[in-house]
Coordinates of N, CA and C in Angstrom, one line a residue:
M74 N 9.7 90.7 97.7 CA 9.5 89.9 96.6 C 9.5 90.8 95.4
A75 N 10.0 90.3 94.2 CA 10.1 91.1 93.0 C 8.9 91.2 92.4
E76 N 8.7 92.4 91.8 CA 7.3 92.6 91.1 C 7.3 91.9 89.8
A77 N 6.2 91.2 89.4 CA 6.1 90.5 88.2 C 6.3 91.4 87.0
K78 N 6.9 91.1 85.9 CA 7.0 91.9 84.7 C 6.9 91.0 83.6
L79 N 6.7 91.7 82.4 CA 6.5 91.0 81.0 C 7.0 91.8 80.0
R80 N 7.5 91.2 78.9 CA 8.0 92.0 77.7 C 6.8 92.8 77.2
I81 N 7.1 94.0 76.8 CA 6.0 95.0 76.2 C 5.5 94.4 74.9
D82 N 6.2 93.8 74.0 CA 5.7 93.3 72.8 C 4.7 92.1 73.1
K83 N 5.2 91.4 74.0 CA 4.3 90.2 74.4 C 3.1 90.6 75.1
W84 N 3.1 91.6 76.0 CA 1.8 92.1 76.6 C 0.9 92.6 75.6
L85 N 1.4 93.4 74.7 CA 0.5 94.0 73.6 C 0.0 93.0 72.7
W86 N 0.6 91.8 72.5 CA 0.1 90.9 71.7 C -1.0 90.0 72.5
Q87 N -0.7 89.7 73.8 CA -1.6 89.1 74.5 C -3.0 89.9 74.9
A88 N -2.8 91.2 74.9 CA -4.0 92.0 75.1 C -4.8 92.3 73.8
R89 N -4.2 91.6 72.7 CA -4.9 91.7 71.4 C -5.0 93.0 70.8
F90 N -4.0 93.8 71.0 CA -3.9 95.1 70.4 C -3.2 94.9 68.8
F91 N -2.4 93.8 68.8 CA -1.8 93.5 67.5 C -1.9 92.0 67.2
K92 N -2.1 91.8 66.0 CA -2.5 90.4 65.5 C -1.3 89.4 65.7
T93 N -0.1 89.8 65.6 CA 1.1 89.0 65.8 C 2.1 89.7 66.8
R94 N 2.9 89.0 67.3 CA 3.9 89.5 68.2 C 4.9 90.2 67.5
S95 N 5.2 89.9 66.2 CA 6.2 90.5 65.5 C 5.7 91.9 65.1
L96 N 4.4 92.1 64.8 CA 3.9 93.4 64.5 C 3.9 94.2 65.7
A97 N 3.8 93.8 66.9 CA 3.9 94.5 68.1 C 5.2 95.0 68.4
A98 N 6.2 94.0 68.1 CA 7.8 94.3 68.2 C 8.1 95.4 67.2
K99 N 7.6 95.3 66.1 CA 7.9 96.3 65.0 C 7.4 97.8 65.5
Q100 N 6.2 97.8 66.0 CA 5.7 99.1 66.5 C 6.6 99.7 67.6
V101 N 7.0 98.8 68.5 CA 7.9 99.3 69.7 C 9.2 99.6 69.2
S102 N 9.9 98.8 68.3 CA 11.2 99.2 67.9 C 11.3 100.3 66.9
G103 N 10.0 100.7 66.3 CA 9.9 102.0 65.5 C 9.8 103.2 66.3
G104 N 9.6 103.0 67.7 CA 9.4 104.2 68.4 C 8.1 104.8 68.6
H105 N 7.1 103.9 68.3 CA 5.7 104.4 68.3 C 5.1 104.2 69.6
V106 N 5.8 103.5 70.6 CA 5.0 103.2 71.8 C 5.7 104.0 72.8
R107 N 4.9 104.5 73.8 CA 5.4 105.2 75.1 C 4.9 104.4 76.2
L108 N 5.9 104.3 77.2 CA 5.6 103.7 78.4 C 5.8 104.7 79.5
N109 N 4.7 105.1 80.3 CA 4.7 106.1 81.2 C 5.2 107.4 80.7
G110 N 5.0 107.8 79.5 CA 5.4 109.0 78.8 C 6.8 109.0 78.2
N111 N 7.5 108.0 78.4 CA 8.8 107.8 77.8 C 8.9 106.9 76.6
R112 N 9.5 107.3 75.5 CA 9.4 106.5 74.2 C 10.3 105.2 74.6
V113 N 9.7 104.0 74.1 CA 10.3 102.7 74.1 C 10.9 102.3 72.7
L114 N 12.1 101.8 72.7 CA 12.7 101.5 71.4 C 13.0 100.0 71.4
K115 N 12.9 99.3 72.5 CA 13.3 97.9 72.6 C 12.1 97.0 73.0
P116 N 11.7 96.0 72.2 CA 10.7 95.2 72.5 C 10.7 94.4 73.9
A117 N 11.9 94.3 74.3 CA 12.2 93.7 75.6 C 11.9 94.4 76.8
Q118 N 11.6 95.7 76.5 CA 11.2 96.5 77.8 C 10.2 95.9 78.6
A119 N 10.3 95.8 79.9 CA 9.4 95.2 80.7 C 8.3 96.1 81.2
V120 N 7.0 95.6 81.2 CA 6.0 96.4 81.7 C 5.4 95.6 83.0
A121 N 4.7 96.4 83.9 CA 4.2 95.9 85.1 C 2.8 96.5 85.3
P122 N 2.0 95.8 86.1 CA 0.6 96.5 86.4 C 0.8 97.8 86.9
G123 N -0.1 98.8 86.3 CA 0.0 100.1 86.8 C 0.7 101.1 85.7
D124 N 1.4 100.4 84.8 CA 2.1 101.2 83.8 C 1.1 101.7 82.8
V125 N 1.3 102.8 82.1 CA 0.4 103.5 81.1 C 1.3 103.3 79.8
L126 N 0.5 102.8 78.9 CA 1.0 102.6 77.5 C 0.3 103.6 76.5
T127 N 0.9 104.3 75.6 CA 0.4 105.1 74.6 C 1.0 104.6 73.2
F128 N 0.0 104.3 72.3 CA 0.5 103.8 71.0 C -0.6 104.0 70.0
P129 N -0.2 104.2 68.7 CA -1.2 104.3 67.6 C -1.7 102.9 67.2
Q130 N -3.0 103.0 67.0 CA -3.6 101.7 66.6 C -4.7 102.0 65.4
G131 N -4.3 101.9 64.2 CA -5.0 102.3 63.0 C -5.0 103.8 62.9
R132 N -6.1 104.5 62.9 CA -6.2 105.9 63.0 C -6.3 106.6 64.2
I133 N -6.3 105.9 65.4 CA -6.4 106.5 66.6 C -5.2 106.3 67.5
V134 N -5.1 107.0 68.5 CA -4.0 106.8 69.6 C -4.6 106.3 70.8
R135 N -4.2 105.0 71.1 CA -4.7 104.4 72.3 C -3.9 104.7 73.5
V136 N -4.5 105.0 74.6 CA -3.8 105.1 76.0 C -4.5 104.1 76.9
V137 N -3.7 103.1 77.4 CA -4.2 102.2 78.3 C -3.3 101.9 79.5
R138 N -4.0 101.5 80.6 CA -3.2 101.3 81.9 C -3.3 99.7 82.0
V139 N -2.1 99.2 82.3 CA -1.9 97.8 82.4 C -2.5 97.4 83.8
K140 N -3.6 96.5 83.8 CA -4.1 96.1 85.1 C -3.5 94.9 85.6
K141 N -3.2 93.9 84.7 CA -2.5 92.8 85.1 C -1.8 92.0 83.9
L142 N -0.9 91.2 84.2 CA -0.2 90.5 83.1 C -0.8 89.2 82.8
G143 N -0.9 88.8 81.6 CA -1.5 87.6 81.1 C -0.6 86.5 81.1
D144 N -1.2 85.2 81.2 CA -0.5 84.0 81.0 C -0.5 83.4 79.6
R145 N -1.3 83.9 78.8 CA -1.4 83.4 77.5 C -2.2 84.4 76.6
R146 N -2.3 84.1 75.4 CA -3.1 84.9 74.5 C -4.4 84.4 74.3
G147 N -5.3 84.6 75.2 CA -6.7 83.9 75.2 C -7.7 84.6 74.4
P148 N -9.1 84.4 74.5 CA -10.0 85.0 73.8 C -10.2 86.5 74.2
A149 N -10.8 87.2 73.5 CA -11.0 88.7 73.6 C -11.6 89.1 74.9
P150 N -12.7 88.5 75.5 CA -13.1 88.8 76.8 C -11.9 88.7 77.9
E151 N -11.1 87.7 77.8 CA -10.2 87.5 78.7 C -9.0 88.6 78.5
A152 N -8.8 88.9 77.3 CA -7.8 90.0 77.0 C -8.2 91.3 77.6
Q153 N -9.4 91.6 77.5 CA -9.9 93.0 77.9 C -9.9 93.1 79.5
T154 N -9.6 92.0 80.2 CA -9.3 92.1 81.6 C -7.9 92.6 81.9
L155 N -7.0 92.6 80.9 CA -5.7 92.9 81.2 C -5.3 94.4 81.2
F156 N -6.3 95.2 80.7 CA -6.1 96.7 80.7 C -7.4 97.4 81.0
A157 N -7.0 98.7 81.4 CA -8.1 99.7 81.4 C -7.8 100.7 80.3
D158 N -8.9 100.9 79.5 CA -8.8 101.9 78.4 C -9.0 103.2 78.8
M159 N -8.1 104.1 78.7 CA -8.2 105.5 78.9 C -8.2 106.4 77.8
T160 N -8.5 105.9 76.6 CA -8.5 106.5 75.3 C -9.7 107.4 75.2
E161 N -9.5 108.7 74.8 CA -10.6 109.6 74.7 C -11.4 109.2 73.4
K162 N -12.7 109.4 73.5 CA -13.6 109.1 72.3 C -13.1 110.0 71.1
Q163 N -12.9 109.4 70.0 CA -12.5 110.1 68.8 C -13.4 109.7 67.7
D164 N -13.5 110.6 66.7 CA -14.2 110.4 65.5 C -13.3 109.5 64.6
V165 N -13.5 108.3 64.6 CA -12.6 107.3 63.9 C -12.4 107.7 62.4
S166 N -13.5 107.7 61.6 CA -13.5 107.9 60.3 C -14.4 109.1 59.8
P167 N -14.0 109.7 58.7 CA -14.7 110.8 58.2 C -16.1 110.4 57.7
R168 N -17.0 111.1 57.7 CA -18.3 110.7 57.1 C -18.3 110.3 55.7
N169 N -19.0 109.6 55.1 CA -19.1 109.2 53.6 C -19.5 110.4 52.9
P170 N -18.8 110.8 51.8 CA -19.4 111.8 50.9 C -20.8 111.4 50.3
G171 N -21.6 112.4 50.2 CA -22.9 112.1 49.6 C -22.7 112.0 48.1
F172 N -23.7 111.5 47.4 CA -23.7 111.4 46.0 C -23.9 112.8 45.4
E173 N -23.1 113.2 44.5 CA -23.3 114.6 44.0 C -23.7 114.6 42.4
G174 N -24.1 113.5 42.0 CA -24.5 113.2 40.6 C -23.2 113.0 39.7
K175 N -22.1 112.8 40.3 CA -20.9 112.4 39.6 C -20.8 111.0 39.6
G176 N -19.7 110.4 39.0 CA -19.6 109.0 38.9 C -19.7 108.6 37.4
R177 N -19.9 107.3 37.3 CA -20.0 106.7 36.0 C -21.3 107.1 35.4
P178 N -21.3 107.5 34.1 CA -22.6 108.0 33.4 C -23.4 106.8 33.1
T179 N -24.7 107.0 33.1 CA -25.6 105.9 32.7 C -25.5 105.6 31.2
K180 N -26.2 104.6 30.8 CA -26.2 104.1 29.3 C -26.8 105.2 28.5
K181 N -27.9 105.8 29.0 CA -28.6 106.8 28.3 C -27.7 108.1 28.1
V182 N -26.9 108.4 29.1 CA -26.0 109.6 29.0 C -24.9 109.3 28.1
R183 N -24.4 108.1 28.1 CA -23.3 107.7 27.2 C -23.7 107.8 25.7
R184 N -24.9 107.2 25.4 CA -25.4 107.3 24.1 C -25.6 108.8 23.7
A185 N -26.0 109.8 24.5 CA -26.2 111.1 24.1 C -24.8 111.7 23.9
L186 N -23.8 111.2 24.6 CA -22.4 111.7 24.4 C -22.0 111.3 23.1
D187 N -22.2 110.0 22.8 CA -21.7 109.4 21.6 C -22.4 110.2 20.4
L188 N -23.7 110.5 20.5 CA -24.3 111.2 19.4 C -23.9 112.6 19.3
S189 N -23.6 113.3 20.3 CA -23.0 114.7 20.3 C -21.8 114.7 19.6
R190 N -20.9 113.7 19.7 CA -19.6 113.7 19.2 C -19.7 113.4 17.7
T191 N -20.6 112.5 17.2 CA -20.8 112.3 15.8 C -21.4 113.4 15.1
E192 N -22.3 114.2 15.6 CA -22.9 115.3 15.0 C -21.9 116.5 14.8
D193 N -20.9 116.6 15.6 CA -19.9 117.7 15.4 C -19.0 117.5 14.2
R194 N -18.9 116.4 13.8 CA -18.1 116.0 12.6 C -18.6 116.5 11.3

């Protein structure tokens, strides 16, 4: 019996990695997705359970193993059953910079600046 397969762009969309199927297809055709370590250039490439996908999502690189193929794009809990996440934990965003006394001056400071400019003339 033939092994069940599904288009890679459709699977990425059903697993809710991309908001639309066309965004998933654009990532695949741009050469940003790898299937079992090999770069994929066609959105019609078939995936099957057991395949490993590597692709960028936002600022991190996701590594997922396909557990099963979906029938539809369902809710998030249903989509999470389609894959096993093997992504290493990464610091997603840099820490916010602390306030260093810079930025917009207060009204009091602006008045002092205005007075200092008029006194110089």
